[in-house]
Coordinates of C-alpha atoms in Angstrom, one line a residue:
X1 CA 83.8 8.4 2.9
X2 CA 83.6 11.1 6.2
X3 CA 86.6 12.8 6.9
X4 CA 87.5 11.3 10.1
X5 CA 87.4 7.9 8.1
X6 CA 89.3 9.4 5.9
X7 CA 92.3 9.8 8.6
X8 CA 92.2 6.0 9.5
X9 CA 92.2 4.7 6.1
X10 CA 95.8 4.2 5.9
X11 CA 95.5 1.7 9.0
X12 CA 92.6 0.4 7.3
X13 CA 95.0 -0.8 4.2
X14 CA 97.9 -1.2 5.7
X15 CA 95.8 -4.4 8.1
X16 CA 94.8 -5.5 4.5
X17 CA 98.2 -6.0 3.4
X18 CA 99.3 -7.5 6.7
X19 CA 96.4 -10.1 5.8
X20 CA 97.5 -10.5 2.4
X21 CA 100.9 -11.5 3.3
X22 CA 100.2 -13.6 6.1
X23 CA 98.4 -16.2 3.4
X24 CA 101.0 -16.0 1.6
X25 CA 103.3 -17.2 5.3
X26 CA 100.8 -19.8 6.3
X27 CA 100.7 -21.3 2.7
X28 CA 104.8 -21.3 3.1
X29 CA 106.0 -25.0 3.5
X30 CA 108.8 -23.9 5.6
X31 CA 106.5 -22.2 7.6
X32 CA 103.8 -25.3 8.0
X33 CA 107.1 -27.0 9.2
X34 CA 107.5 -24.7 12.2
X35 CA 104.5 -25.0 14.2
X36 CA 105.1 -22.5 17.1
X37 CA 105.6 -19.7 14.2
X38 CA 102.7 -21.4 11.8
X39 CA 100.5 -20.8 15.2
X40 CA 101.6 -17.6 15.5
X41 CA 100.7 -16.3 12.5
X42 CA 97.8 -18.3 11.9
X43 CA 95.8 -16.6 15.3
X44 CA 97.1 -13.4 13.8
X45 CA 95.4 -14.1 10.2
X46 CA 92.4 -15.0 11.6
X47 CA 92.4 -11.4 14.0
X48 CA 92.4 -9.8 10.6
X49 CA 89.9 -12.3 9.4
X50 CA 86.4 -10.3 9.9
X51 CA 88.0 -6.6 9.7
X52 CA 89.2 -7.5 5.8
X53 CA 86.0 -9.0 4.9
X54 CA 84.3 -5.8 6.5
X55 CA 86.6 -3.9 4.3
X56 CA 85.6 -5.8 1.0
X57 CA 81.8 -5.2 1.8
X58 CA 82.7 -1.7 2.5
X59 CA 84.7 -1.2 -1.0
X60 CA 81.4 -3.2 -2.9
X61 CA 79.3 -0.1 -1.5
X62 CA 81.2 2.6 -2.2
X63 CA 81.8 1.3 -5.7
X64 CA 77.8 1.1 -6.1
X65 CA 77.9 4.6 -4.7
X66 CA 79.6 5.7 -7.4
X67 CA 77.9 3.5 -10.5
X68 CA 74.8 5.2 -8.9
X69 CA 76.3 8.6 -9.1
X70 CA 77.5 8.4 -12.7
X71 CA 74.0 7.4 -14.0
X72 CA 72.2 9.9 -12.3
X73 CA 74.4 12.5 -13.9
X74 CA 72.7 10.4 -17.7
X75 CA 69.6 11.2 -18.8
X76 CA 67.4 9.4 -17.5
X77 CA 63.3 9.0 -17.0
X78 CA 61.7 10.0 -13.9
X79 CA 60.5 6.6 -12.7
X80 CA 64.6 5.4 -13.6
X81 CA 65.8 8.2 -11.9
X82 CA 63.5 7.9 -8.6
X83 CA 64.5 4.2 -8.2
X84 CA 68.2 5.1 -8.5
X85 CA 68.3 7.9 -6.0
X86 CA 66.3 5.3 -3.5
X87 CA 69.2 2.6 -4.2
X88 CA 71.4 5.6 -3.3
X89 CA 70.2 6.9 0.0
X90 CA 70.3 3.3 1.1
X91 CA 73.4 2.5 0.3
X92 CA 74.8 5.8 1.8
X93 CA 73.0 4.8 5.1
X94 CA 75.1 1.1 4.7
X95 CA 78.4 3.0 4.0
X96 CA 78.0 5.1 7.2
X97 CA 76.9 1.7 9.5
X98 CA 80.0 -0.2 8.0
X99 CA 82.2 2.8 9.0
X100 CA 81.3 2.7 12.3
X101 CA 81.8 -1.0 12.6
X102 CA 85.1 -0.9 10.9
X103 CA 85.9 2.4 12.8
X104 CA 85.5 0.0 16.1
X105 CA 87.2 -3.1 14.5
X106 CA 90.6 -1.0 14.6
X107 CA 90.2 0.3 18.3
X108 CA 93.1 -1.1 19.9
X109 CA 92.4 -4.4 21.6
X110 CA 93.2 -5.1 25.5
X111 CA 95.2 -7.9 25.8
X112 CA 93.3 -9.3 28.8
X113 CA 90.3 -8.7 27.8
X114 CA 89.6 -12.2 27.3
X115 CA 90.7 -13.1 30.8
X116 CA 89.6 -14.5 33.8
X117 CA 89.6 -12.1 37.0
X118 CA 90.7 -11.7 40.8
X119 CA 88.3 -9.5 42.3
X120 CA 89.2 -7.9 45.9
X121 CA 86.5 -5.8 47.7
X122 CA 87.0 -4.3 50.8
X123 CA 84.9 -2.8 53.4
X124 CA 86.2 1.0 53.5
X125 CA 85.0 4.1 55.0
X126 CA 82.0 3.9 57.3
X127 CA 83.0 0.2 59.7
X128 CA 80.0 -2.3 60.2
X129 CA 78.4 -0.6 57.0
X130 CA 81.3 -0.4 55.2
X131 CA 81.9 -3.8 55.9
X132 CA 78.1 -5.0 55.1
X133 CA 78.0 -2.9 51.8
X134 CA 81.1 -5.0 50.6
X135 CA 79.0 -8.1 51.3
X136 CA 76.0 -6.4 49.4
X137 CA 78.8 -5.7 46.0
X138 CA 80.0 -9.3 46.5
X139 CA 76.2 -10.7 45.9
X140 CA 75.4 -8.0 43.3
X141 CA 78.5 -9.8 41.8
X142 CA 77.6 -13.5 41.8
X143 CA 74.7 -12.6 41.0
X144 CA 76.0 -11.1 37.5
X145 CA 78.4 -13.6 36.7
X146 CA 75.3 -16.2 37.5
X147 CA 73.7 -14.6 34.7
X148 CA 76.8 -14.1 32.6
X149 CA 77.7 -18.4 32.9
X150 CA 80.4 -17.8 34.5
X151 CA 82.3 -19.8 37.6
X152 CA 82.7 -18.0 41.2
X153 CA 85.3 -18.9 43.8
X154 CA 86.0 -17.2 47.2
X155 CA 89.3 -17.6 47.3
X156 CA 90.0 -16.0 50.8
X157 CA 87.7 -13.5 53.2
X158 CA 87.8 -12.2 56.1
X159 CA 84.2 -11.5 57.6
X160 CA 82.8 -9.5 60.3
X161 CA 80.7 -9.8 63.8
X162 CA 77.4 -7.8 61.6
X163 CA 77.4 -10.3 58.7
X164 CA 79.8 -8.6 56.2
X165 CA 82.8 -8.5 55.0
X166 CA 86.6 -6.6 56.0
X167 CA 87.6 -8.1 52.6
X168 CA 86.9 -11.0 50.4
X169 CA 88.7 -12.0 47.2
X170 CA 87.4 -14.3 45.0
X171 CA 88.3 -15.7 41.2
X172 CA 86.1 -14.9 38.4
X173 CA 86.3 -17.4 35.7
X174 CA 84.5 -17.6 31.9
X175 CA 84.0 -16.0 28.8
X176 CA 86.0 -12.6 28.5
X177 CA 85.9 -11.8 32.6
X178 CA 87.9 -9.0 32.1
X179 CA 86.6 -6.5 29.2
X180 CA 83.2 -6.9 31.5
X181 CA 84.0 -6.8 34.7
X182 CA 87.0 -4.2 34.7
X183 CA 85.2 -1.0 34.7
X184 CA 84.4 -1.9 38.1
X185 CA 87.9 -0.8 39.7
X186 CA 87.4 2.0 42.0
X187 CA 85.7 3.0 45.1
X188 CA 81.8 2.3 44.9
X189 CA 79.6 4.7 48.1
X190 CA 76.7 3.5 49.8
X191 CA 74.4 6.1 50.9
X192 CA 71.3 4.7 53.4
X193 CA 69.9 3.8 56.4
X194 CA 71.3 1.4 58.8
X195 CA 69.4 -1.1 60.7
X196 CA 70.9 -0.1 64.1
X197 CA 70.0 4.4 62.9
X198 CA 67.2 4.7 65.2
X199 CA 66.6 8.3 64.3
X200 CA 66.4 7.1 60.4
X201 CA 69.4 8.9 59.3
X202 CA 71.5 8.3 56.0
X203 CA 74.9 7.2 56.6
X204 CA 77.2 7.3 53.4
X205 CA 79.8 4.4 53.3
X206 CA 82.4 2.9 50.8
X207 CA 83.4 -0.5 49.8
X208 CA 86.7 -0.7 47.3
X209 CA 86.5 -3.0 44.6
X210 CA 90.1 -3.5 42.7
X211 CA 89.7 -5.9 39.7
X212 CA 93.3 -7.9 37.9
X213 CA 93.2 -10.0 35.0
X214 CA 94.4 -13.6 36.2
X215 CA 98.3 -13.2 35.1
X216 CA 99.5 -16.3 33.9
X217 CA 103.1 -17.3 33.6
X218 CA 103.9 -16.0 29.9
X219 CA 102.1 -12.6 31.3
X220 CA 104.7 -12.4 34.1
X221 CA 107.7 -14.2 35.1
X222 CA 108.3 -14.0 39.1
X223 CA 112.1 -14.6 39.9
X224 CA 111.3 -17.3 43.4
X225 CA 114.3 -15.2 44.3
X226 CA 112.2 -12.0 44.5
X227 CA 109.6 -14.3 47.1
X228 CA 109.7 -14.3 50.8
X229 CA 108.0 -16.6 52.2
X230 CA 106.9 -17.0 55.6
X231 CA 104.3 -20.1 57.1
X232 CA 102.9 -19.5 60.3
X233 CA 99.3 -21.0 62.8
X234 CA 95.6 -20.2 61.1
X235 CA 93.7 -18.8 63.7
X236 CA 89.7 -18.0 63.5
X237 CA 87.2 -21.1 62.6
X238 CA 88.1 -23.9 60.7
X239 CA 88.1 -26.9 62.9
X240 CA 90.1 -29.0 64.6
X241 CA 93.9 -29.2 63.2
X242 CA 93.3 -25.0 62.6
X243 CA 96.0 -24.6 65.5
X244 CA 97.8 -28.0 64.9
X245 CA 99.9 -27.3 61.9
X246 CA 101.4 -24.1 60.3
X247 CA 99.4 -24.0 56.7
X248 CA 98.7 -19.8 56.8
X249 CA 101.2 -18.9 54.2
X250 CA 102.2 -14.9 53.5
X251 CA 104.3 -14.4 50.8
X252 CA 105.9 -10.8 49.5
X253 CA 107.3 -10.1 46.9
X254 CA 110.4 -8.5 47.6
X255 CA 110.7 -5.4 44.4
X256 CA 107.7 -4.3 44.8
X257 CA 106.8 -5.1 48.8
X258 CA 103.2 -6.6 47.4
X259 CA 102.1 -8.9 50.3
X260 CA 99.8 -11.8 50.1
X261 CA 98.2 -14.1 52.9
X262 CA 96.2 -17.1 52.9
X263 CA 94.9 -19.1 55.4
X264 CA 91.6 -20.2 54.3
X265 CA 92.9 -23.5 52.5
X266 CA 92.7 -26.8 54.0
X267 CA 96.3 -27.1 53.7
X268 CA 99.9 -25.4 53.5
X269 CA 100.4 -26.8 49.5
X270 CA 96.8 -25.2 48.7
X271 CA 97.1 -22.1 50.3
X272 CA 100.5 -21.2 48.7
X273 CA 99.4 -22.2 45.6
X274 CA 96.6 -19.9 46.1
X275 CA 99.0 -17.0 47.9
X276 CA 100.9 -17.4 44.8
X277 CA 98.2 -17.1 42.5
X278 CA 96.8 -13.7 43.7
X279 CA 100.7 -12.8 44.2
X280 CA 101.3 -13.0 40.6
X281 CA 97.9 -11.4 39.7
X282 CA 99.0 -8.1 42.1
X283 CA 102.8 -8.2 40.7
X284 CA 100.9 -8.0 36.8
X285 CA 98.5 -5.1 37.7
X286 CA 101.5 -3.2 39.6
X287 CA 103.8 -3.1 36.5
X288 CA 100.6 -2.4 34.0
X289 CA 100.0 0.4 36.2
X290 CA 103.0 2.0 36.4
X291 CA 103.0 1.5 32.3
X292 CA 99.7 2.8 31.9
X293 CA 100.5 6.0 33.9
X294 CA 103.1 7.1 31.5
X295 CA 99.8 7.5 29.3
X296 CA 98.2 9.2 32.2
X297 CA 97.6 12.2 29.9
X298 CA 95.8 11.1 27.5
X299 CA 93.8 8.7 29.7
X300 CA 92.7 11.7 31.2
X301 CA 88.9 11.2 29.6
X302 CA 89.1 7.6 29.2
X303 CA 86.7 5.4 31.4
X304 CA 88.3 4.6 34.9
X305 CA 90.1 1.2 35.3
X306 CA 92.5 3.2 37.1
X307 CA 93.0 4.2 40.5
X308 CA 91.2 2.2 43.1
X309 CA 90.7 5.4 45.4
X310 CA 88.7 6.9 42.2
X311 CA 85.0 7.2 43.2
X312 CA 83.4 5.4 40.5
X313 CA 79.8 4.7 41.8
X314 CA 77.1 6.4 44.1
X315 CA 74.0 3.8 45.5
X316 CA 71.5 5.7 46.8
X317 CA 69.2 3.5 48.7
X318 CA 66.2 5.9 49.8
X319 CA 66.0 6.9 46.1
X320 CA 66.5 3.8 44.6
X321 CA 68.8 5.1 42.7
X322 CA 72.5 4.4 41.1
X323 CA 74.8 6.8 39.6
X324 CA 78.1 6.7 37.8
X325 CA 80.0 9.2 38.3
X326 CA 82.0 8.5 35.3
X327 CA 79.7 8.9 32.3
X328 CA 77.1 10.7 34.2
X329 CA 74.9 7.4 34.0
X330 CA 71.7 7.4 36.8
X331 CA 69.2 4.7 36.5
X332 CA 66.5 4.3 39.4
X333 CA 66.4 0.9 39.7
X334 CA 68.9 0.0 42.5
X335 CA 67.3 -2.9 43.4
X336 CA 67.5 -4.7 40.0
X337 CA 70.8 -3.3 39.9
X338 CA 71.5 -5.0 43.9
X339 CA 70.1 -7.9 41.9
X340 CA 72.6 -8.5 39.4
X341 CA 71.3 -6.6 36.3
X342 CA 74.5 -5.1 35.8
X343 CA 74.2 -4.9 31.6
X344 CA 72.9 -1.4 30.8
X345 CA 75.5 0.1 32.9
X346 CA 78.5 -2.0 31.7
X347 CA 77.1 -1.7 28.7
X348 CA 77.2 2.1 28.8
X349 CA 80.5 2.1 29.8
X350 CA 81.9 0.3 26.8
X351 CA 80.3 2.2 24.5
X352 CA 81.7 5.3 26.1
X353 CA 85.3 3.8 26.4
X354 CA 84.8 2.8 22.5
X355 CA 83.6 6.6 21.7
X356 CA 86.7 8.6 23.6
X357 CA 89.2 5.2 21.9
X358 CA 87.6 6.6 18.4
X359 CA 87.9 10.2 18.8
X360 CA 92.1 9.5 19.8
X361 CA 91.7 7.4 16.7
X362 CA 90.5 10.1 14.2
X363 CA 92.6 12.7 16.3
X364 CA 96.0 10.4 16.2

């Protein structure tokens, strides 16, 4: 056992326990009888599930370790001996890999990692380009969550005269959204050409890019108290009845003066039940930001899903290259990247999320 494994292995047992007794709970008539509590403890038991049986493996190897150990301290012949110290070496290399795993099985888990998303990006620094880049992250985008399975919808946009986008928000739904797609928060910078730069100079813009895990009601409970709000004429295209009825709907939430509008529905019912949608998304990430900046300090290292104003991302068009600014991650191959091949950088970031998470968790 390393020493650094050593530190966790209390955690380690003490999740063993936890599993032990929750078999006992779920075999409990009484228990069976109360199905809220029986569910309860049934999701929990089946959390624990793949970490105790990674455990078990991991107490079978260390206990051939040591068999191996004691009968290389015997006598014995050379051919014996040689076939022992092989069984040895590879078991040591399968203690070391089952560390790691169980090392990363402990990592405290997001809660909304498994969540669908709201994604906002909007056209910064730098006007038409600004506004064009955000168009150029919102197919980069669909393009990934094509690729991923999962479902796309614009929930509301604003475009501009050049073919881009002020802002767009759109809804993000599949398989675990969130643990993906949430690395993404922060300001992404454009550096290239634009068609109208006759002389062929660079321009650098920025598009933001804030990302919130869809809050549902048991994430968040909004007081209709604490909601103003306020129905007024859709202007811009949209047919006809656009200046017939009033169906643009802003609503703010009165604590924390978070302000939604929506006008892009066909009606007044849709677009509040949109407005409210993105509301309670907003009023979710508000509070889990002020929570997480109590932490600030030893988030200090941790992979940015923090501050939208945080530059995350370079794109560097003339090179063809992409940096992250991060975890020091460049990769010439912008226009795969452009394309929705999104994986190795994601990817990296995980893994460098996981490594600082571990290094708290031998330190803590």
């Amino acid at each position: 056992m390393s020493s650094d494994f050593d530190k966790i292995f209390d955690r380690l047992q003490a999740a063993v326990d936890r599993y032990d007794e929750l078999n006992e709970l779920i075999s409990d008539p009484e228990v069976i009888a109360d199905t809220p509590r029986f569910m309860k403890l049934s999701k929990e038991e089946g959390s624990l599930r793949d970490l105790v049986a990674a455990y078990n493996k991991y107490k079978q190897i260390t206990d051939a370790i040591e068999e191996d150990k004691a009968m290389l301290e015997d006598k014995l012949d050379d051919e014996m001996a040689a076939m022992v110290k092989d069984e040895l070496s590879d078991l040591t290399q399968q203690d070391e890999a089952i560390e790691e795993k169980i090392k990363i099985m402990l990592l405290p888990k997001d809660p909304n990692d498994d969540k669908n998303i709201i994604m906002e990006i909007h056209g910064a620094a730098g006007g038409d380009e600004g506004s064009l880049f955000a168009a150029d992250l919102f197919s980069m985008y669909s393009k990934y969550a094509e690729k991923q399975g999962w479902k796309i919808e614009v929930i509301d946009k604003n475009d501009t005269e050049v073919g881009g986008f002020k802002e767009i928000t759109l809804m993000i739904t599949g398989n675990k959204v969130y643990s993906k797609l949430k690395y993404e928060n922060g300001a992404h910078r454009v550096q290239r050409i634009p068609t109208t730069e006759s002389a062929g100079r660079i321009h650098t813009s920025t598009a933001t890019v804030g990302v919130m895990p869809e809050a549902e009601d048991v994430d968040i409970d909004i007081d209709p108290k604490d909601i103003r709000v306020d129905v007024y004429r859709s202007s811009g295209a949209g047919g006809q009845h656009i200046n017939k009825t009033s169906s643009a709907v802003r609503m703010t939430h009165l604590p924390t003066g978070i302000v939604v509008t929506m006008q892009d529905q066909r009606s007044q019912q849709q677009n509040r039940a949109k407005a409210m949608q993105i509301l309670r998304a907003r009023v979710y990430d508000y509070y889990q930001q002020k929570e997480t900046a109590a932490y600030d300090e030893q988030r200090k290292n941790a992979v940015g899903t923090g501050d939208r104003s945080e530059r995350i991302r370079t794109y560097n068009y003339p090179q063809n290259r992409v940096t992250d600014h991060r975890i020091g991650l460049t990769l010439n191959k912008l226009d795969r990247i452009m394309n929705g091949d999104l994986e190795e950088i994601i990817d990296a970031l995980i893994i460098s999320d996981q490594a600082h998470k571990l290094e708290q968790l031998s330190n803590g």
